[in-house]
Coordinates of C-alpha atoms in Angstrom, one line a residue:
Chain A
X1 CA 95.7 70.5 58.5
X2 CA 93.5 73.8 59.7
X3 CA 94.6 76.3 57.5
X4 CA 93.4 79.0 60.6
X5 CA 95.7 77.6 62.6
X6 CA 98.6 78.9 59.7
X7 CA 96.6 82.3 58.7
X8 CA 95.5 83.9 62.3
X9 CA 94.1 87.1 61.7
X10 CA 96.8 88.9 63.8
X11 CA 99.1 87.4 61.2
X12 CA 96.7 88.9 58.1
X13 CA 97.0 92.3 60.0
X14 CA 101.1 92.6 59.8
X15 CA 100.6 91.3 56.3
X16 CA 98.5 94.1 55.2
X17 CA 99.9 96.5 57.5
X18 CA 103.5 96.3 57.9
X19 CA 105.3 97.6 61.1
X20 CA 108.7 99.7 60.8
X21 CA 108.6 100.1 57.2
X22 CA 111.5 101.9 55.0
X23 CA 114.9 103.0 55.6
X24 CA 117.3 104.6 58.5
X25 CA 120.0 106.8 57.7
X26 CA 123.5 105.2 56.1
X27 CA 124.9 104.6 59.4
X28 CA 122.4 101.8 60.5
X29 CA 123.5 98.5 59.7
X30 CA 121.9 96.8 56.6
X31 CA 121.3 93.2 55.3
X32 CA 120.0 92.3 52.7
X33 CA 118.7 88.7 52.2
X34 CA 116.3 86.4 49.7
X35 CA 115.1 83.1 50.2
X36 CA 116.7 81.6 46.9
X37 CA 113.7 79.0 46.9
X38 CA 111.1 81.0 46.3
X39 CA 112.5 84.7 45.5
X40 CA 111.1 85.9 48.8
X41 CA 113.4 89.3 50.0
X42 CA 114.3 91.7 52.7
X43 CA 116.4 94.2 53.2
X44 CA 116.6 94.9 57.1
X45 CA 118.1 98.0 59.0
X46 CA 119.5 98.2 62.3
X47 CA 120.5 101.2 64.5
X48 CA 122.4 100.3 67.5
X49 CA 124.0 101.8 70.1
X50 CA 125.8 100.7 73.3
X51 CA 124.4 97.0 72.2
X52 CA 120.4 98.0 72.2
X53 CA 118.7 98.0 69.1
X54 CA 117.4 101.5 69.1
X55 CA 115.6 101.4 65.6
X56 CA 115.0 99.1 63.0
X57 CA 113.0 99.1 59.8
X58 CA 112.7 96.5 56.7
X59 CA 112.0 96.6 53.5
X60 CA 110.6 93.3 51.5
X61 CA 108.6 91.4 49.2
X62 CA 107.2 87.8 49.7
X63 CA 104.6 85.8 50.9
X64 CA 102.4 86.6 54.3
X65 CA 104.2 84.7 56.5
X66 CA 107.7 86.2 55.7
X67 CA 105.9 89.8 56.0
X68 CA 104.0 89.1 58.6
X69 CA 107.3 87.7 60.3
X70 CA 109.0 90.6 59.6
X71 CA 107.2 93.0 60.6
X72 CA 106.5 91.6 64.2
X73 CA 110.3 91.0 64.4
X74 CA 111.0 94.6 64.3
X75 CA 108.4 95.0 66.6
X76 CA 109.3 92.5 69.0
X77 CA 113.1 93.6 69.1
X78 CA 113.2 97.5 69.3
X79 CA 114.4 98.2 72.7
X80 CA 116.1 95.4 73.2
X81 CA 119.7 94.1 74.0
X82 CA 121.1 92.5 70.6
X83 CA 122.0 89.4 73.2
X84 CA 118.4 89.7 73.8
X85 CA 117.2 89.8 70.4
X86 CA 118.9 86.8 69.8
X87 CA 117.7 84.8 72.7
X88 CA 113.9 85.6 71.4
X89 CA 115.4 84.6 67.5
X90 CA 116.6 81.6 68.8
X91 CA 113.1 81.1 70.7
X92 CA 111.5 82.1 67.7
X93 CA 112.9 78.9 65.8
X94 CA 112.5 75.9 68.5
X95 CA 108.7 77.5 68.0
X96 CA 108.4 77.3 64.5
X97 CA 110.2 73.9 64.2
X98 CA 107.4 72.9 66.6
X99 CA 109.6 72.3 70.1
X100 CA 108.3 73.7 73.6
X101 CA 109.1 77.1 74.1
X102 CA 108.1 79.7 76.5
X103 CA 105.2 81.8 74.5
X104 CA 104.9 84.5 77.3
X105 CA 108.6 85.5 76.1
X106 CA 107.3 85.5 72.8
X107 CA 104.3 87.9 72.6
X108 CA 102.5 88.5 69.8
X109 CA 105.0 86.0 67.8
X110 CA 102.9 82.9 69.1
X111 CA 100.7 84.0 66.5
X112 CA 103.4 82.1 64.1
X113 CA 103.4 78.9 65.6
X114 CA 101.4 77.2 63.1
X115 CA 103.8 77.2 60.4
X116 CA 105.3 74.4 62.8
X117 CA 102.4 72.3 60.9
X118 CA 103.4 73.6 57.3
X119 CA 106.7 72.5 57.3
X120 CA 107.1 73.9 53.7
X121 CA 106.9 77.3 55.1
X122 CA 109.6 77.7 57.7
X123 CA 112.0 79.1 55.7
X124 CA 109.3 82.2 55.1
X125 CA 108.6 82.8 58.8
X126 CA 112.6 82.5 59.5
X127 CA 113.9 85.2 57.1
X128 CA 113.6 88.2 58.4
X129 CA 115.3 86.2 61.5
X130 CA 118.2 85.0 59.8
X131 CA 118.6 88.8 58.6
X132 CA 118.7 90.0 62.1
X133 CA 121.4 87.4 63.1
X134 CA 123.1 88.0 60.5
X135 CA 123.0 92.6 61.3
X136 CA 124.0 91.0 64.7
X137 CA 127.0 89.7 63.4
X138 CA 128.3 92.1 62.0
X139 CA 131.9 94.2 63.1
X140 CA 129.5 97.4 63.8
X141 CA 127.9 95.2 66.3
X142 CA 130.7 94.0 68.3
Chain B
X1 CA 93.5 57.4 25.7
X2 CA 91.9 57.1 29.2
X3 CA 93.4 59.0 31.9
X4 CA 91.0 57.1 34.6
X5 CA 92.2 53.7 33.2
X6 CA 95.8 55.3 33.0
X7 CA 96.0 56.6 37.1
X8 CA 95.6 53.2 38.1
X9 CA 98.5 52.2 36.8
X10 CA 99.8 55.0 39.4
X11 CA 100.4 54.0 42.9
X12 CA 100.8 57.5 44.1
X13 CA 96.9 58.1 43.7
X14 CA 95.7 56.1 46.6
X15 CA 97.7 58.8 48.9
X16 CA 95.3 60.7 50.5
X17 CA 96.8 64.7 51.3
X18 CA 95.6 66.0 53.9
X19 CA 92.6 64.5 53.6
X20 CA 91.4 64.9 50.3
X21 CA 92.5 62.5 46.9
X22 CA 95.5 63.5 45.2
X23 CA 95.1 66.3 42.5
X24 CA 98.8 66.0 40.9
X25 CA 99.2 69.1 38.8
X26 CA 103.0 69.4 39.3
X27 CA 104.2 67.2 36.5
X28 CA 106.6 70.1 34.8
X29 CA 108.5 69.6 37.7
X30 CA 108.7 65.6 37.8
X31 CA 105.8 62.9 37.2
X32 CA 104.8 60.4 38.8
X33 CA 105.6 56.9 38.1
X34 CA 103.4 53.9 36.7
X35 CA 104.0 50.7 38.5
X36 CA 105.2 49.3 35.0
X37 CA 108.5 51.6 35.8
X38 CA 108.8 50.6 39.6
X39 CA 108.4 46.6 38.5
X40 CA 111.7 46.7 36.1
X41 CA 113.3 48.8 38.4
X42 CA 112.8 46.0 41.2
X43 CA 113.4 43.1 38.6
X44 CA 116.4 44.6 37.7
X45 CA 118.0 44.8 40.9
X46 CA 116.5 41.4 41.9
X47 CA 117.8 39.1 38.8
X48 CA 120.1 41.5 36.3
X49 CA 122.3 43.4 39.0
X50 CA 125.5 43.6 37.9
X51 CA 128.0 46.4 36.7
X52 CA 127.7 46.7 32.4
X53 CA 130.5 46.6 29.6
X54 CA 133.3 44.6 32.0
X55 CA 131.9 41.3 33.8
X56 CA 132.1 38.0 31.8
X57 CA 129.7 36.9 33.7
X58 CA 126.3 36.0 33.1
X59 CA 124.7 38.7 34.9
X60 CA 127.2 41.2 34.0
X61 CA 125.7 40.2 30.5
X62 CA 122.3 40.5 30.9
X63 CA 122.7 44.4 32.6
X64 CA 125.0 45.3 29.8
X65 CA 122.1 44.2 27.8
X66 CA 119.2 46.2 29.6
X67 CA 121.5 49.0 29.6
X68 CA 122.2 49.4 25.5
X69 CA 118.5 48.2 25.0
X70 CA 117.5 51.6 26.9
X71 CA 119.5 53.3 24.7
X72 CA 118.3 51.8 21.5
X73 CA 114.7 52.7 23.1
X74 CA 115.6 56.6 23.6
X75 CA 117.3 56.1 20.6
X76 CA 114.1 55.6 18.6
X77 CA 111.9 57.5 20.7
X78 CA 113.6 60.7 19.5
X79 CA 114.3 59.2 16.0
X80 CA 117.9 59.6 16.8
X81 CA 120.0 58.1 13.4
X82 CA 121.7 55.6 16.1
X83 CA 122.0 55.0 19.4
X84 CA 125.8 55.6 19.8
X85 CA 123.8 59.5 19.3
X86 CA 122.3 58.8 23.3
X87 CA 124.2 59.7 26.0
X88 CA 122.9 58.9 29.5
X89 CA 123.3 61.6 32.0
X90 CA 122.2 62.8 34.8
X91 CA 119.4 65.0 33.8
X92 CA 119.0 68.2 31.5
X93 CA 121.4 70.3 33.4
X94 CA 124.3 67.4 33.5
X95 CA 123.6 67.2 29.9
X96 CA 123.9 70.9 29.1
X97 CA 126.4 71.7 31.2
X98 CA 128.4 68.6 29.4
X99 CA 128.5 70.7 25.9
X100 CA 129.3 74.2 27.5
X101 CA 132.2 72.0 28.7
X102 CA 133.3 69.5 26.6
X103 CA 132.3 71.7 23.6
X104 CA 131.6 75.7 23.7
X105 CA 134.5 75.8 26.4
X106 CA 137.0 74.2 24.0
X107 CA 135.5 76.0 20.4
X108 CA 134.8 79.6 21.8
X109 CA 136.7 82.6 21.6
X110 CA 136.7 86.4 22.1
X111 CA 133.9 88.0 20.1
X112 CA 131.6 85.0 19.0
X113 CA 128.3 85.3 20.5
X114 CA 125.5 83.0 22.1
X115 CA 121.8 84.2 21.0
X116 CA 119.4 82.5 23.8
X117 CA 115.8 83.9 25.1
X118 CA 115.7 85.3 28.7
X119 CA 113.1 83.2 29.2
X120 CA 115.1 80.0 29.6
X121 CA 115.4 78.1 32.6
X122 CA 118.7 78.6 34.8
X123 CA 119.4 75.1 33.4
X124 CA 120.2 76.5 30.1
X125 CA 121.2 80.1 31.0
X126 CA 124.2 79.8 34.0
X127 CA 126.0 77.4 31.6
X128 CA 126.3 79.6 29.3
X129 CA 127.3 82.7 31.3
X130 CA 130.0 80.5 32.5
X131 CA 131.3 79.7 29.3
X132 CA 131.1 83.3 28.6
X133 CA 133.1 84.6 31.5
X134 CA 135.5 81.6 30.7
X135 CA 136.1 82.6 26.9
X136 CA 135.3 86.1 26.5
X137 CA 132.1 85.5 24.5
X138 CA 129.4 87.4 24.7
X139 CA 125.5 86.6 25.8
X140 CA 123.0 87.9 22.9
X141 CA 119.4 88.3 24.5
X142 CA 116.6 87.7 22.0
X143 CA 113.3 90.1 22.6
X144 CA 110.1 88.2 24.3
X145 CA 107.3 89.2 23.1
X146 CA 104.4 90.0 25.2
X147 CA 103.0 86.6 25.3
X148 CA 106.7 85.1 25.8
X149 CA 106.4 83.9 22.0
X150 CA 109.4 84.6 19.9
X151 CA 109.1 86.2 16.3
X152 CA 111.6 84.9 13.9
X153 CA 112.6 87.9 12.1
X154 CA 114.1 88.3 15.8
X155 CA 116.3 85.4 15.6
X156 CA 117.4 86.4 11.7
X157 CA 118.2 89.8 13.0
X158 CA 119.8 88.6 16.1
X159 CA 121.9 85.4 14.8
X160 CA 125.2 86.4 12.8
X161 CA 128.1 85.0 11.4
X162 CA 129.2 85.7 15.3
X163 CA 126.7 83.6 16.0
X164 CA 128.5 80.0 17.7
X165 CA 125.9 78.3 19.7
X166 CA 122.0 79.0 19.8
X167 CA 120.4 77.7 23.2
X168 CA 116.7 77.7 23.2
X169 CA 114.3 75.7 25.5
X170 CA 111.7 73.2 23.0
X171 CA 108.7 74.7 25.6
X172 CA 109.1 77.0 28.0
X173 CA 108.6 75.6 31.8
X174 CA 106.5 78.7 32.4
X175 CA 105.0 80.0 29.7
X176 CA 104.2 77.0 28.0
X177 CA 105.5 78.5 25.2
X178 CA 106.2 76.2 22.0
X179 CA 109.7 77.6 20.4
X180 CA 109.6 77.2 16.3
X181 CA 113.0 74.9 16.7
X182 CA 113.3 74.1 13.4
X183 CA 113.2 77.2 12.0
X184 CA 115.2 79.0 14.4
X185 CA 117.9 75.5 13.7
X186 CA 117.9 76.7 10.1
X187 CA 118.7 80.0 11.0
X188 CA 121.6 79.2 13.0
X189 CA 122.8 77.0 10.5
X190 CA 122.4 79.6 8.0
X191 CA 125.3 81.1 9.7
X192 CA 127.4 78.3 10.7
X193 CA 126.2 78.1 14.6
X194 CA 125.2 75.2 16.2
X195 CA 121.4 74.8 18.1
X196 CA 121.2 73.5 22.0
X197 CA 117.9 72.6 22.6
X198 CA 116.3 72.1 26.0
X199 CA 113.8 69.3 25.6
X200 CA 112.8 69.4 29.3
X201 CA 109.4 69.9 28.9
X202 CA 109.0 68.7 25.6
X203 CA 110.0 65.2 25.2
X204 CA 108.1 63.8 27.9
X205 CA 104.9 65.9 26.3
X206 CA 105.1 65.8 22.3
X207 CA 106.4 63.3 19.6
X208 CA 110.6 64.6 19.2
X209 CA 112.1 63.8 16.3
X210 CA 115.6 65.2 16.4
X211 CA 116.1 65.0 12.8
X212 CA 113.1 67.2 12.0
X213 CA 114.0 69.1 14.4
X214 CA 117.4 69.1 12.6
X215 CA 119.2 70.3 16.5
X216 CA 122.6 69.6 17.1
X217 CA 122.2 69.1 20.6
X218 CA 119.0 67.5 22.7
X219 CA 119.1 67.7 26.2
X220 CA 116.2 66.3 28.7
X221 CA 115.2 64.8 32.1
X222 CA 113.5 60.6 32.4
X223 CA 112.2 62.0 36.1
X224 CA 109.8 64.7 33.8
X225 CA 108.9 61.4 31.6
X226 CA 107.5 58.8 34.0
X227 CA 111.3 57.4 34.6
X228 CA 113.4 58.0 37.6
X229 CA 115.3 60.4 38.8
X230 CA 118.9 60.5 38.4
X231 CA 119.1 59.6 34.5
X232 CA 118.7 62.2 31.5
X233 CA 119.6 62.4 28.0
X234 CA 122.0 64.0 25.9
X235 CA 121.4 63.8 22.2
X236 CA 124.4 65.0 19.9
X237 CA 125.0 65.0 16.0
X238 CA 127.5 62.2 15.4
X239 CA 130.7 64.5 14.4
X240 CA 129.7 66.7 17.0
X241 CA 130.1 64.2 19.8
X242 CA 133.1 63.2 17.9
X243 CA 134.4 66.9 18.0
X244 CA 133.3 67.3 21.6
X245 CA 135.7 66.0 24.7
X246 CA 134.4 64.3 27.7
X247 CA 133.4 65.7 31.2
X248 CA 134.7 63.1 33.4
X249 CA 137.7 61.0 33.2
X250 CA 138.3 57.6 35.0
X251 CA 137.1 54.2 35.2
X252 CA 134.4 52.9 32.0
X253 CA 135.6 55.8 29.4
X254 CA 138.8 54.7 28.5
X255 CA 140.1 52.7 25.2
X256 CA 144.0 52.5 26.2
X257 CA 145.4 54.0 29.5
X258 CA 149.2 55.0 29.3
X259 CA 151.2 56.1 32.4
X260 CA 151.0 59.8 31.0
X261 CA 148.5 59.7 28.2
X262 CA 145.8 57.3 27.6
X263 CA 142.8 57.4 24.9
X264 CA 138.8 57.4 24.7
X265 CA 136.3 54.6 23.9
X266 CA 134.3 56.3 21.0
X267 CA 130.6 58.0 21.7
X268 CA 128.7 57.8 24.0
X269 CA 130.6 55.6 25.9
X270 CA 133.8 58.0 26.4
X271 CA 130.8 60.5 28.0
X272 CA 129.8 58.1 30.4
X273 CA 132.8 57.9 32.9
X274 CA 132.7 55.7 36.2
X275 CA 130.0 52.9 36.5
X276 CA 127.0 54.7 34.7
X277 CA 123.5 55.2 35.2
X278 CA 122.5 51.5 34.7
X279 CA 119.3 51.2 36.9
X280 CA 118.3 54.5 35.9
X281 CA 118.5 54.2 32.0
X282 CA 116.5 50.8 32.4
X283 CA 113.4 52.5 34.4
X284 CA 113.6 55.2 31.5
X285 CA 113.5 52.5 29.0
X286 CA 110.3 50.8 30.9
X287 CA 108.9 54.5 30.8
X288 CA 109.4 55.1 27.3
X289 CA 107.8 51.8 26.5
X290 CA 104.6 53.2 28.4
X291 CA 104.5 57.0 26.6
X292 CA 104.8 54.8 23.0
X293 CA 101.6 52.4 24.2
X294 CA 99.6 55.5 25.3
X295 CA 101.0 57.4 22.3
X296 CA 103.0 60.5 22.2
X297 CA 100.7 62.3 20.1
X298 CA 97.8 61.5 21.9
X299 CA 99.2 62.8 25.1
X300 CA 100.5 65.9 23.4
X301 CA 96.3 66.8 22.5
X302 CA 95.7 65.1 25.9
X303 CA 97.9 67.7 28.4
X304 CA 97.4 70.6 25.8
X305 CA 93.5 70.6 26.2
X306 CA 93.4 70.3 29.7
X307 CA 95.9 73.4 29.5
X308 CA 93.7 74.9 27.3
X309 CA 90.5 73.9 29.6
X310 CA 92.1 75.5 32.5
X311 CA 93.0 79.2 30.7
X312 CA 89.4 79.2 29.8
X313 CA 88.4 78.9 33.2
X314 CA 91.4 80.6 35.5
X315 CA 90.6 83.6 32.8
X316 CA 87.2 83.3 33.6
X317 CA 87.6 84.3 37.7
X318 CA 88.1 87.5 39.1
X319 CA 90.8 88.1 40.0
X320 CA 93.0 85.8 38.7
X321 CA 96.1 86.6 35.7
X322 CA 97.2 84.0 33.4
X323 CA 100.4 84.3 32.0
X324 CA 101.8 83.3 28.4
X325 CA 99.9 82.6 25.3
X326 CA 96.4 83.4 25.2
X327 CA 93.6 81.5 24.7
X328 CA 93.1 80.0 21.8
X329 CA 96.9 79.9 20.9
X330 CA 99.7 76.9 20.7
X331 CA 100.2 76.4 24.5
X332 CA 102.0 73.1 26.3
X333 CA 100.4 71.3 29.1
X334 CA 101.1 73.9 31.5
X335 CA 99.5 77.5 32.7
X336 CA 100.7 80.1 35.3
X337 CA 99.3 82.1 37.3
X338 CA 98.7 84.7 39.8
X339 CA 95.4 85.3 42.3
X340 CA 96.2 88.7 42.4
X341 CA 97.2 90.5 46.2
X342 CA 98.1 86.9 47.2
X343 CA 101.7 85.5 47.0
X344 CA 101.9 82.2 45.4
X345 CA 103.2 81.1 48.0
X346 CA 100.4 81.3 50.3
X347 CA 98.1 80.1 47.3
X348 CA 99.9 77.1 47.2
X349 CA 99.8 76.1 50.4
X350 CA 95.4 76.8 50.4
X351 CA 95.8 74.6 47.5
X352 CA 97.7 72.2 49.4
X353 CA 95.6 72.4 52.0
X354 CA 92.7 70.4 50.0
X355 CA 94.6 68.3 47.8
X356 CA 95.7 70.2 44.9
X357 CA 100.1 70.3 44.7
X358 CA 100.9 73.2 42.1
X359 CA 104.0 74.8 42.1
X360 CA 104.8 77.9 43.3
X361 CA 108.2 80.2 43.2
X362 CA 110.6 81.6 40.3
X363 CA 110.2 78.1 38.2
X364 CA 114.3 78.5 38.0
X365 CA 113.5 81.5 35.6
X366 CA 114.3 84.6 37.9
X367 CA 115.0 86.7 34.2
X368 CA 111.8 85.7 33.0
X369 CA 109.9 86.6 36.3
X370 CA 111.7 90.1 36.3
X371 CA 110.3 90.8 32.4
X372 CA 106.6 89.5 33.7
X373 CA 106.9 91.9 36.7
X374 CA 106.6 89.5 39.5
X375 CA 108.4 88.0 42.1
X376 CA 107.0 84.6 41.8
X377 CA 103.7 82.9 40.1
X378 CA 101.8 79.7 41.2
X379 CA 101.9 76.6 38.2
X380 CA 99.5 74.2 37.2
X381 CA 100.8 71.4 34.7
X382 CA 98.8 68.6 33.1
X383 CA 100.1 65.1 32.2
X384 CA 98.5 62.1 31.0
X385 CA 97.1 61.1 34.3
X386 CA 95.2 64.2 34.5
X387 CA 91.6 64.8 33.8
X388 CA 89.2 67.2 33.2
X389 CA 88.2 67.1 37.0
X390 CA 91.3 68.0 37.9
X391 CA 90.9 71.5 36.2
X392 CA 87.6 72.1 38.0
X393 CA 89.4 70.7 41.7
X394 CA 91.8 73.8 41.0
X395 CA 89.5 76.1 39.8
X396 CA 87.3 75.5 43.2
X397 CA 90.4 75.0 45.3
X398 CA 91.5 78.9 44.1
X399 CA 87.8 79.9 44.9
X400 CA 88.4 79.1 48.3
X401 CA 91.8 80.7 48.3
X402 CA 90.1 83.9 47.2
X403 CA 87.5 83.3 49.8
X404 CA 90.1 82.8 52.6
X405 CA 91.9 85.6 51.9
X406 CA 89.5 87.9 50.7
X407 CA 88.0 86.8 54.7
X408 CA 91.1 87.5 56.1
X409 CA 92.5 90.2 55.0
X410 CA 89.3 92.1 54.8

C-alpha cells in the first residue's frame, strides 16, 4: 500500500486550495450532506438553467480526500449538462470502486483513483458526488 | 503481568498489515480475542450445542449449564449480590436502551428531569432523548469542565428532587475521563433518583464492584472485554429489575401463557426473551476467566501507564493536541488526539499505512466533539496486550504523518 498513490500532489493542491468556494444567491439549489461515519460535511450549491449547471460552489469540512473531491467536482461539472454531470458521477464511482473506466473523460479526477486501494476511504471521495446527485434530483431540476 | 507472554495467547498478532506487525491500539472500540475464548467457543458448539432451560436432554443440560455458569462468572466479576442481578444482552446499548424502556418509559412523567454529561456516548444519550420526547421529561446537561472532568458541586447543584434517573458513563470513550460514580450515586440517591451507569470502557479496564459503586443500573459490552461480540450485560438492583418490565415478549420469558394474558418467569430470565445469547455468554465467561488470571487491577495500572506513557510523548511533538486530562492526572487507557491541519482521517489512514489501527471519527460523541471544537479526533487505546513499544510505533508512525503532509502540502 503506497500511500503516494492515495495523496498525489494535485490532490494536496485542491485540499489546500479549494475551488468554487462559498455561497450562490437563494435561488440556487442547495444540499446539504455529512458522512454520519466520520462527521465529514458539505453543503453544495447549484445554479441551473435550461439543464446546464451554470455555477456551483460548496462549502465543507472533512478530510483531504472529501475536499479535495469536492472541489474538483465543481470544477469538473461547471458547464456541463446535469445528464452530463451525472454520467462523469457515475464514472467517477466505477473509478473509485477500482472498475475500468475511461480516464480521458475524467480529467484531472484520475488523480483520485487511488482511494480504489483504501477501501476505507470511498465514502470521503464520494460525498460531494452523492450531493450533486442528490441537487440533480431535485423538482428545480426537472 | 507480561504483555509479550500475554500477545501470544492472541492469534490476531501474527497478521501482518500492510506489511508491517500489528500495532493494535483500537481496543475502546473492541479487543481482540485470546485463543482461550475462541477454544470454548468451538468446544461449545462441538460437544454442548443445544438450546438452554427446555431440553431434557443431556446436552440441553450441559448448555443450560455453561449458560448460568457465565452468569454466576459476571456475576462475581462485578461483585453483583447474585446472579439473578445479570442480564445477558446484546451489548451496552441493548442494555440501556432495555431500562429507558422497560423502566424510565413506564416511571416518567411531565416535569422530572434526567441529569447526564454531554460527554456521553450516543449509547447513553439518544435513549434518553427518546424517553424524553416519549414522556415529557426533560434532559438536564451537566457543565464539562475544561479537561472533560466533572466537579461534584455540579451534580449537587444540578440533581433535584426532579431528579429521576442520572446516566453517566464509568470512563469516558474519549476523554478517558474517570467519573466519581459513587459519589455522584449518593447524590442521586440523596434525592430519590436512580444512577445508569455506562461501564463500557470500564469493566473490561478496572476492578467493578457494583456494590461500591452502589449504581442501580450497570450496562457494558463482552466484545470491549476479550469476549465476543453479540453478548453484553445488564446489571440491575434486585427490586429494580422486579419493578422494571421486559423488552421483548415471546418464547423463553414466559411463566404461564393464557389466551389473552399470560405471566413472566422472574429476573433475568423474563429479560431474556426468544433463545438467548447462549454461545455468546459462554465466550464472555471464558474471557472473564482470563481478565481474573491476569488480574483486573493489574491491567488497570497496565493500560493506564501506557496512557500515561503516550500523553507524555504525543505532548511532547509539535504539533500535536492531546485532549482530556492532563498529564499527570487520573486518565483510562485511552488518549485523543489531533496532528493539527490534518484531519484524522487522513492520519489514520498514514497510520494504517505502517501498521498502527487507531481510531479515527466522532467516537459516537458528536456533543462532546462540538464542546472540544472539532469535527473529529484520531484515538489511541491501550489494553493488556499492549506494550511500551507500541507507544513509541505511534509516536514514529505520526512523525511520518507530519512528515508526509508537511511534504505535501508544503
Amino acid at each position: 500500500m503506497q500511500l503516494d498513490e492515495l495523496y498525489r500532489q494535485v490532490i494536496m493542491d485542491h485540499y489546500q486550495n479549494p475551488r468554487n468556494q462559498g455561497r450562490l444567491s437563494d435561488e440556487a439549489i442547495s444540499v446539504d450532506l455529512r458522512n454520519p461515519s466520520c462527521g465529514d460535511e458539505i453543503s453544495l450549491q447549484m445554479m441551473v438553467e435550461n439543464g446546464v449547471v451554470k455555477d456551483v460552489r460548496f462549502k465543507g469540512s472533512g478530510c483531504s480526500i472529501s475536499m479535495a473531491s469536492a472541489s474538483m467536482m465543481t470544477d469538473a461539472i461547471k458547464g456541463k449538462t446535469i445528464a452530463e454531470a451525472l454520467e462523469l458521477s457515475r464514472e467517477f464511482r466505477e473509478m473509485v470502486k477500482g472498475n475500468e473506466v475511461d480516464l480521458d473523460q475524467l480529467g484531472e479526477l484520475e488523480s483520485l483513483q487511488g482511494v480504489s486501494k483504501f477501501p476505507a476511504r470511498i465514502k470521503c471521495a464520494t460525498l460531494a458526488w452523492q450531493a450533486l446527485e442528490r441537487a440533480a434530483d431535485t423538482d428545480a431540476v426537472h | 503481568m507480561n504483555p509479550l507472554e500475554i500477545r501470544k495467547d492472541f492469534p490476531i498478532f501474527q497478521e501482518i498489515i500492510n506489511g508491517h506487525p500489528l500495532v493494535y491500539l483500537d481496543s475502546a472500540a473492541t479487543s481482540q480475542k485470546p485463543r482461550q475464548v475462541l477454544e470454548v467457543l468451538q468446544r461449545y458448539y462441538e460437544r454442548e450445542n443445544s438450546n438452554v432451560h427446555r431440553g431434557v436432554h443431556t446436552l440441553g443440560t450441559r448448555a443450560t449449564e455453561a449458560y448460568e455458569n457465565a452468569r454466576e462468572k459476571v456475576a462475581r466479576f462485578i461483585h453483583a449480590p447474585s446472579a439473578n442481578q445479570v442480564v445477558f444482552t446484546r451489548g451496552t446499548t441493548e442494555s440501556i436502551n432495555m431500562i429507558a424502556y422497560g423502566y424510565a418509559r413506564l416511571k416518567l412523567k411531565q416535569g422530572d428531569e434526567i441529569v447526564l454529561p454531554p460527554s456521553e456516548h450516543h449509547s447513553n444519550l439518544i435513549p434518553w432523548q427518546q424517553v424524553a420526547r416519549a414522556t415529557g421529561a426533560r434532559l438536564k446537561y451537566l457543565p464539562l469542565q475544561g479537561d472533560g472532568t466533572i466537579r461534584l458541586e455540579d451534580v449537587e447543584a444540578a440533581v433535584t428532587s426532579d431528579t429521576k434517573i442520572v446516566a453517566i458513563a464509568h470512563v469516558s470513550n474519549v476523554l478517558g475521563t474517570i467519573n466519581p460514580v459513587r459519589d455522584i450515586a449518593d447524590i442521586a440517591h440523596r434525592n430519590g433518583s436512580i444512577i445508569v451507569v455506562d461501564g463500557a470502557q470500564s469493566v473490561p479496564h478496572m476492578p467493578v464492584d457494583v456494590q461500591e459503586l452502589d449504581c442501580d443500573f450497570l450496562a457494558f459490552s463482552g466484545h470491549k472485554m476479550l469476549g465476543p461480540t453479540g453478548v453484553g450485560v445488564l446489571y440491575g438492583k434486585k427490586s429494580l429489575l422486579e419493578e422494571m418490565e421486559p423488552t421483548y415478549f415471546g418464547g423463553e420469558m414466559i411463566d404461564v401463557v393464557e389466551l389473552h394474558e399470560s405471566t413472566w418467569k422472574e429476573a433475568p430470565w423474563k429479560f431474556e426473551g426468544g433463545t438467548p445469547i447462549i454461545a455468546g455468554a459462554i465466550g464472555l465467561g471464558a474471557a472473564i476467566d482470563y481478565l481474573n488470571r491476569i488480574g483486573m487491577a493489574e491491567i488497570a495500572e497496565h493500560d493506564a501507564h501506557l496512557a500515561a506513557l503516550a500523553v507524555d510523548r504525543l505532548s511532547k511533538m509539535d504539533g500535536i493536541s492531546v485532549y482530556g486530562p492532563a498529564a499527570g492526572q487520573p486518565r483510562s487507557g485511552l488518549v485523543t488526539f489531533n496532528l493539527d491541519g490534518v484531519h484524522p482521517h487522513d492520519v489514520a489512514t498514514v497510520l494504517d499505512s505502517v501498521g498502527v489501527a487507531v481510531r479515527a471519527g466522532h467516537h459516537c460523541a458528536q456533543p462532546l466533539m462540538r464542546l472540544l471544537g472539532v469535527g473529529s479526533t484520531a484515538r489511541a487505546s491501550f489494553y493488556l496486550y499492549n506494550t511500551e513499544d507500541d507507544v513509541e510505533a505511534l509516536a514514529q508512525a505520526l512523525e511520518q504523518a507530519k512528515e508526509f503532509f508537511g511534504y505535501a502540502i508544503g
